[in-house]
Amino acid sequence: MSYNAPVKDMMFVLKELAGLDQVSQLPGCEDATEETVDAVLNENAKFTSEVVAPLNWSGDVEAANWKDGVVTTAKGFKQAFKAFGEQGWQGLQHPSEFGGQGLPKLVATPCMEMVNGANLSFALCPLLTDGAIEALLVAGSQEQKETYLPKMISGEWTGTMNLTEPQAGSDLAMVRSKAVPQGDGTYRISGQKIYITYGEHDMAENIVHLVLARTPDAPEGVKGISLFVVPKFLVNGDGSLGKRNDVYCASIEHKLGIKASPTAVLLYGDDKGEVGKGAIGYLVGEENKGLQYMFVMMNAARFQVGVQGIGVAERAYQQAVRYANDRVQSRPVDGSANEAVAIINHPDVKRMLMSMRAQVEAARAMACVAGAAYDAAHFHSDEATRKQNMAVYEFMVPLVKGWSTEMSIEVASTGVQVHGGMGFIEETGAAQYYRDAKILTIYEGTTAIQANDLVGRKTSRDGGAMVKGLCAEIARTVAHLNESGSVHAKAVAGRLDAARAAFLDTAQFVVDNMKGNPNAVFAGSVPYLKLAGTTVAGWQMARALLAAEAKIKAGETDSFYSDKILTSRFFADHVLNAVPGLRDSIVNGYQAVTEMAVANF
Amino acid sequence: MSYNAPVKDMMFVLKELAGLDQVSQLPGCEDATEETVDAVLNENAKFTSEVVAPLNWSGDVEAANWKDGVVTTAKGFKQAFKAFGEQGWQGLQHPSEFGGQGLPKLVATPCMEMVNGANLSFALCPLLTDGAIEALLVAGSQEQKETYLPKMISGEWTGTMNLTEPQAGSDLAMVRSKAVPQGDGTYRISGQKIYITYGEHDMAENIVHLVLARTPDAPEGVKGISLFVVPKFLVNGDGSLGKRNDVYCASIEHKLGIKASPTAVLLYGDDKGEVGKGAIGYLVGEENKGLQYMFVMMNAARFQVGVQGIGVAERAYQQAVRYANDRVQSRPVDGSANEAVAIINHPDVKRMLMSMRAQVEAARAMACVAGAAYDAAHFHSDEATRKQNMAVYEFMVPLVKGWSTEMSIEVASTGVQVHGGMGFIEETGAAQYYRDAKILTIYEGTTAIQANDLVGRKTSRDGGAMVKGLCAEIARTVAHLNESGSVHAKAVAGRLDAARAAFLDTAQFVVDNMKGNPNAVFAGSVPYLKLAGTTVAGWQMARALLAAEAKIKAGETDSFYSDKILTSRFFADHVLNAVPGLRDSIVNGYQAVTEMAVANF
C-alpha cells in the first residue's frame, strides 16, 4: 500500500502543458524556476510518501474518536501535521509577508495532489486551512490577518469553514445561525453547524472557525449572511491563547470513508466555554457580504477537492498495477505462454489499468492548466490578461471539481475490480479508496451544484463566449494533430474535433434554452459538465501527445513519451469518444425527465 | 430504510414481456397461472419486506462473527431463515419430488429479486443452496439426492460451493485440494478453500459443501477436477446427523460489504472433526467431470448474482426517492415557486432517479426474459425449441450477470449522491448498498470472466449466429416502434436501431479477429459485454413501451403505463445511445491497449 508520487508526470505537465516557464516570469513568481520546482516536488514527494502515506490505512482502521467534546485523531496524525507545518508545506502557496513561501498555485497543485494521494483524511486539515487563509487574505482586516495568518500558515493553528446547518446544505439561503453585535466590535454567535471537517481535533493549538451567520436585522436569504472568525481559544493581545470560546463539538459522524478526518457537529452558544453564553466572533469584511467571501474559500476548496480526486485515483491506480503484476492467474489469450501469467498480461486488465491511468493523467493536466490560469489571473502585469485568465480559471473550477471527482469514483471502483475477490477484503486497501472517493462528488458542492455553476454563471451568462473561445483553441490543437500526421495523432484529432463540435452545440443549447426552458437545460446540466470536462481534459491529453511527439522527434528515447502517446490515444478512443453521445442525451433527451410527474417516482 | 417489493412492475414484466401465459402452458409448469403467480409474488413481497428487510441494516452493523471455528450470524438471521424454509421459499423452483414447489424459473426470478432487495447478505444463503441443489439434481446419484435434497429444499440444511483456493480464483486449473479414495466408495478430502460464502454459520443444522478437488492420478488442469459432496456432519443411514466431518472454518473475512454473510476460509483434512484426518467426501457424478457439474451451479449462481444486482439497485432507488421527497432545499430553477421545494422537483435529481429506475426496470425485464427461456429450455415438449431456448438462455447469462451488476454499482453510487452529505453517513443506509453492490461484479466470475464467456463460447463459437438471430428480432421491434408512430416510440426506434447495427458490427469484429488478433478482441471484451447488455436490456424497454402503448390504447388509465413509456424513452436517450460509441471503442480503440508494454505501467 505504498505511494509513489508521480513527480515525473507532474513535471511534464507543468513544463509542457501548463507553461511553468511563463508562470515563473510573472511578477512575484520568479522563484518558481524549473530547478526550484523540481526540488520542491521531490521534497514534497519524499515527505508525503514517507510520513503521510503510511498513516492512510491505519487512520482508516483507527478513525477519529470523540469523547465528551474532545476529538482524538489517529496515531501519528498529530506528529505528521506538526512536521507538515514545520517543513513549510502549509505555507507553500501563501504570501511570504505572513511567513508563507509565496509559490504559485501551479506549483501548489501537484503538492496538493501528493498529500491527498498519500492520505485523503490527513490532507483535509491543510485543505480547509488553505480555504480559511484565502478568505482572511481577501476579506480580513489587517489586525485579523496579523493575528491569525502567521499561525495558520505555519501550521500551528488550523482553519475550518462553517457553512452547513441541518436545513441549509446546498441552499445557504436557509442559514439560521445568529450573530448579535455586542457594541464593542465583537459579536456573540449561536447556532448549530454540521459536517464541519476538522471542526474539532488535537492536531493544533487553536482552530480558527470561519462561520456564516445572520445579524439580527439582516435581510432574508443569501443577502443577509455575514462571515465571522470564531477562534476555539480567544487570542490575547500578545498573541498567546486566552479563554476557551463557546463552541462545542457535540459529536462526529460515522462515515463511509475518510474516517480519520473528524466531521464535526459544532454547537455555538451553548455556554460550554469560558466566555459566557454565545461564542465570541469577529466580523470579516462587511456585514451581509459573507456569501461573497465564502465563495473565495469555496472556489479554493472546490479546486482542491478536484485535486483530491486526482490524488486518490492515482493511488488506486498504483495499487492496482502492483497487484496486477503480482497476481498470477490463467494463461494468455494469445497462446504466448503455456502457463498462467501475471494478470497484467491479460488484455482486459491492461484495459482497466489504461482507463485508470489515462483519466488520472488527463485530470492532472486539466487541474494544472487551471492552476496556471489562476496564477496569471493574480500575478500578470496586464489587467486584461489577468481578467481573461480569471475567467478561464473560473470556468475550469467546476470541471476540475466535478469531472475529476466523478472520475475518481470510477477509477477507485475499477481499482477494486482489478483485485478481484481480494479487492473486497478491507485489509487489501483498495476498498478504502472506493469508500473515501465517494465524498468527493458531494462536499464543497455536489456535482449537480458544480453543474449549475457551469450552466449558469459560466456558460449562459456570457452567451457561450468562453466555450467558443476554448473551442477555437481546441480547433488549433486539432490542426496541429493533423499536421503531425502520425496514426495516433490523426485518431486523436478525429475524436477531439467531434468532441469540440459537440461541446459548441451543447453550449448553444444551454444558451438558447436557459430562459425559455430551464428545466430542459438543468435536466442535462450534469451530463453537460461531464461533456465539458471530458472535452477539456481530452484536449490536454491531445496537447500532451503533441508534446511527447516533439520530444521524441528531438531525440528523447525515454518510454515515458511513447507511453504518453498511448494514454492520450486511449483517452480519445475510450473516454473522449463518448462526448457526441452526451450531446445527444442533453439536446434530445430531456423530455423523459421533464415529462415525468414527481408524484410518480 | 423500508423495502417495498415492486410486484406491479414484476407482474407487468412477467405477463407482457416474458410470456408468463406461454410458460404456464409448458408441461410441468401448469401451476404457474397468473392468479397463482400473483399470489406467490405478493406473499413473497410480504415475507421479504416484513421479515427479511428489517435485518439488512442491523446485519451490516452487527456482521457475522467468528470465534474458535464457530460463526454466529447477526440477530434475527437464524429465525428469518427458518421461516424462509418453512414457508417454502427455498423450494420454490425445485422439484416437488423432493419437496419443492416446482415453479418455473420465471416465477422464481422476481422472488430472488425480492429477497435480495430486502437483504443481500441474507439472500446469499439460499442462493448458494440453490446452486448446490441444482448440481446434485444434475449429477448426484439417486442416493445422494434422497439424502440431501429434501433437507436442503426444506431449508433445514444449506449448501455451499467450494471452488476458490488462494492460487486458484478465476483460473480453476490451479485447484490443488486432494481427494484420496478409501476403497469403500468414500474419499478423504484435504486442502484449503477460501471465499466460501456461508461456509460456516448457525442458521441450519447441517451444511452440504460441494467441493472441487483432485484425485491422486487425475490429469493436470481443468480436466482433472472432480466434484465431491462433503457434509459438515455426516448423515446416518436413518437420515439423522452423525459425526462432525473434518472441515474447519479457520476465519471469516473483514469485508467492504455484505458483512452479515460469513465469507469463510475452510480447512479440509486438518484433523479437527470426529472422523480422523481428512474430511469424508462422496464423489458426485464421474471423476474428472467436476468442472462440468460446477458450471451447472455456476450458471445458476451467475444468473442469481445478476438478479442480486437488480434487487440492491431497486432498493437504492426506493431509498433515494424517499429522501428526495423529504429533503427540502433550494427554489425550483423554473421559478415555479418562491420558496425551497423538495429536491425531487429539481431536474438533476429527477434525472438521477430516472437513470436509476430505467436501468433497474431494464435489467429486471432482461433477467425475466432469460428466465422464461430457461423454462422453455427445460420444459418444452419440442427438442429443437428446448435447444434454441437453452442457447438463448446461455447467451443471456453473462449479460444478466455482468450488465446488471455493473449497473447496480452505478445505481447505488447515484443513490448515495441523491442523498448529498447524508448519503455519506452510514446510519442513512444508502452507503451500505454502495458497499454491498461492489462484490457483485466480482464473485461467481468477475465481469471480465463473464465477458470472456460472451466473446468466446457465446459469440465466436457459433460465428455470431446467436447475435444475428437476436438482432433480427430487435429489427422487428424497431419496425413495430416505427409503426406505432408516437413521438416516444420513434425516438426509441432510432436509438434501438443504431444499437442493433452496432451490436452486429461488433459481433462481426469479434468473430473475424478471435483467431488472428485475440488480444484486440479481449481488449474490448468488457465493453462488448456492456454493449450487448445495453442493447438487449434496451430492447426489452422498447418492448415494454409497445406493451404500455397497447394497454393505453385498450383504455388503461393507470399512470404506470405512461411512466413506463417515459422510462423506456429515458433508457434509450441516456443509456442505449452510448452503444454506437462503444462499438467504436472496441473496433477502433484496441491499439492503445495492445501496444502498451506491460512493464511500463
GROMACS .gro file of N, CA, C and O in nm, chain A residues 441-477:
model
  148
  441THR      N    1  -1.757   1.380  -0.464
  441THR     CA    2  -1.860   1.435  -0.553
  441THR      C    3  -1.971   1.504  -0.473
  441THR      O    4  -2.069   1.550  -0.531
  442ILE      N    5  -1.955   1.506  -0.342
  442ILE     CA    6  -2.061   1.561  -0.257
  442ILE      C    7  -2.017   1.690  -0.187
  442ILE      O    8  -2.084   1.792  -0.200
  443TYR      N    9  -1.907   1.685  -0.114
  443TYR     CA   10  -1.877   1.805  -0.035
  443TYR      C   11  -1.818   1.919  -0.118
  443TYR      O   12  -1.776   1.900  -0.229
  444GLU      N   13  -1.823   2.037  -0.060
  444GLU     CA   14  -1.788   2.162  -0.133
  444GLU      C   15  -1.874   2.178  -0.259
  444GLU      O   16  -1.829   2.233  -0.358
  445GLY      N   17  -1.997   2.133  -0.250
  445GLY     CA   18  -2.088   2.145  -0.364
  445GLY      C   19  -2.090   2.016  -0.444
  445GLY      O   20  -1.990   1.976  -0.502
  446THR      N   21  -2.207   1.951  -0.446
  446THR     CA   22  -2.220   1.827  -0.522
  446THR      C   23  -2.191   1.851  -0.670
  446THR      O   24  -2.184   1.966  -0.715
  447THR      N   25  -2.180   1.744  -0.745
  447THR     CA   26  -2.159   1.756  -0.889
  447THR      C   27  -2.271   1.838  -0.952
  447THR      O   28  -2.247   1.917  -1.044
  448ALA      N   29  -2.392   1.822  -0.902
  448ALA     CA   30  -2.505   1.900  -0.955
  448ALA      C   31  -2.486   2.049  -0.928
  448ALA      O   32  -2.522   2.132  -1.013
  449ILE      N   33  -2.432   2.082  -0.813
  449ILE     CA   34  -2.408   2.224  -0.780
  449ILE      C   35  -2.298   2.279  -0.872
  449ILE      O   36  -2.306   2.392  -0.921
  450GLN      N   37  -2.195   2.200  -0.896
  450GLN     CA   38  -2.091   2.242  -0.991
  450GLN      C   39  -2.152   2.262  -1.129
  450GLN      O   40  -2.117   2.355  -1.202
  451ALA      N   41  -2.242   2.172  -1.164
  451ALA     CA   42  -2.304   2.180  -1.297
  451ALA      C   43  -2.395   2.303  -1.308
  451ALA      O   44  -2.399   2.367  -1.414
  452ASN      N   45  -2.464   2.335  -1.200
  452ASN     CA   46  -2.545   2.458  -1.202
  452ASN      C   47  -2.456   2.579  -1.229
  452ASN      O   48  -2.493   2.669  -1.305
  453ASP      N   49  -2.342   2.581  -1.162
  453ASP     CA   50  -2.246   2.690  -1.178
  453ASP      C   51  -2.199   2.697  -1.324
  453ASP      O   52  -2.195   2.804  -1.386
  454LEU      N   53  -2.168   2.581  -1.379
  454LEU     CA   54  -2.117   2.574  -1.516
  454LEU      C   55  -2.223   2.621  -1.618
  454LEU      O   56  -2.193   2.696  -1.711
  455VAL      N   57  -2.344   2.575  -1.594
  455VAL     CA   58  -2.452   2.607  -1.686
  455VAL      C   59  -2.491   2.755  -1.677
  455VAL      O   60  -2.509   2.822  -1.778
  456GLY      N   61  -2.500   2.803  -1.553
  456GLY     CA   62  -2.548   2.939  -1.531
  456GLY      C   63  -2.439   3.043  -1.544
  456GLY      O   64  -2.424   3.107  -1.648
  457ARG      N   65  -2.360   3.058  -1.439
  457ARG     CA   66  -2.260   3.165  -1.437
  457ARG      C   67  -2.152   3.150  -1.543
  457ARG      O   68  -2.095   3.249  -1.589
  458LYS      N   69  -2.122   3.027  -1.584
  458LYS     CA   70  -2.004   3.007  -1.667
  458LYS      C   71  -2.034   2.989  -1.816
  458LYS      O   72  -1.944   2.999  -1.898
  459THR      N   73  -2.159   2.954  -1.849
  459THR     CA   74  -2.190   2.931  -1.991
  459THR      C   75  -2.299   3.026  -2.040
  459THR      O   76  -2.282   3.095  -2.140
  460SER      N   77  -2.410   3.028  -1.967
  460SER     CA   78  -2.523   3.108  -2.014
  460SER      C   79  -2.497   3.257  -1.999
  460SER      O   80  -2.528   3.337  -2.087
  461ARG      N   81  -2.435   3.296  -1.889
  461ARG     CA   82  -2.420   3.439  -1.858
  461ARG      C   83  -2.344   3.514  -1.967
  461ARG      O   84  -2.378   3.627  -2.001
  462ASP      N   85  -2.240   3.454  -2.024
  462ASP     CA   86  -2.164   3.524  -2.129
  462ASP      C   87  -2.207   3.480  -2.269
  462ASP      O   88  -2.136   3.502  -2.367
  463GLY      N   89  -2.325   3.418  -2.276
  463GLY     CA   90  -2.377   3.378  -2.406
  463GLY      C   91  -2.292   3.274  -2.476
  463GLY      O   92  -2.293   3.262  -2.600
  464GLY      N   93  -2.217   3.198  -2.398
  464GLY     CA   94  -2.135   3.091  -2.457
  464GLY      C   95  -2.000   3.140  -2.509
  464GLY      O   96  -1.927   3.064  -2.575
  465ALA      N   97  -1.964   3.264  -2.476
  465ALA     CA   98  -1.839   3.319  -2.531
  465ALA      C   99  -1.715   3.242  -2.486
  465ALA      O  100  -1.625   3.214  -2.567
  466MET      N  101  -1.712   3.206  -2.358
  466MET     CA  102  -1.594   3.133  -2.309
  466MET      C  103  -1.582   2.997  -2.379
  466MET      O  104  -1.472   2.957  -2.419
  467VAL      N  105  -1.695   2.929  -2.396
  467VAL     CA  106  -1.690   2.799  -2.464
  467VAL      C  107  -1.639   2.817  -2.607
  467VAL      O  108  -1.554   2.740  -2.655
  468LYS      N  109  -1.689   2.921  -2.673
  468LYS     CA  110  -1.643   2.944  -2.811
  468LYS      C  111  -1.493   2.970  -2.815
  468LYS      O  112  -1.423   2.921  -2.904
  469GLY      N  113  -1.445   3.048  -2.719
  469GLY     CA  114  -1.301   3.077  -2.714
  469GLY      C  115  -1.219   2.950  -2.694
  469GLY      O  116  -1.119   2.926  -2.764
  470LEU      N  117  -1.263   2.867  -2.600
  470LEU     CA  118  -1.191   2.741  -2.575
  470LEU      C  119  -1.196   2.652  -2.699
  470LEU      O  120  -1.096   2.589  -2.736
  471CYS      N  121  -1.312   2.648  -2.764
  471CYS     CA  122  -1.327   2.560  -2.881
  471CYS      C  123  -1.239   2.608  -2.997
  471CYS      O  124  -1.190   2.526  -3.076
  472ALA      N  125  -1.217   2.739  -3.005
  472ALA     CA  126  -1.127   2.789  -3.109
  472ALA      C  127  -0.984   2.741  -3.080
  472ALA      O  128  -0.910   2.704  -3.172
  473GLU      N  129  -0.949   2.740  -2.953
  473GLU     CA  130  -0.815   2.690  -2.917
  473GLU      C  131  -0.805   2.539  -2.944
  473GLU      O  132  -0.702   2.489  -2.990
  474ILE      N  133  -0.914   2.469  -2.912
  474ILE     CA  134  -0.915   2.324  -2.937
  474ILE      C  135  -0.898   2.297  -3.087
  474ILE      O  136  -0.825   2.206  -3.128
  475ALA      N  137  -0.963   2.380  -3.169
  475ALA     CA  138  -0.952   2.362  -3.314
  475ALA      C  139  -0.806   2.377  -3.359
  475ALA      O  140  -0.760   2.307  -3.450
  476ARG      N  141  -0.733   2.466  -3.294
  476ARG     CA  142  -0.590   2.480  -3.328
  476ARG      C  143  -0.513   2.353  -3.293
  476ARG      O  144  -0.426   2.308  -3.367
  477THR      N  145  -0.547   2.296  -3.179
  477THR     CA  146  -0.481   2.169  -3.141
  477THR      C  147  -0.515   2.060  -3.243
  477THR      O  148  -0.426   1.981  -3.282
   0.00000   0.00000   0.00000
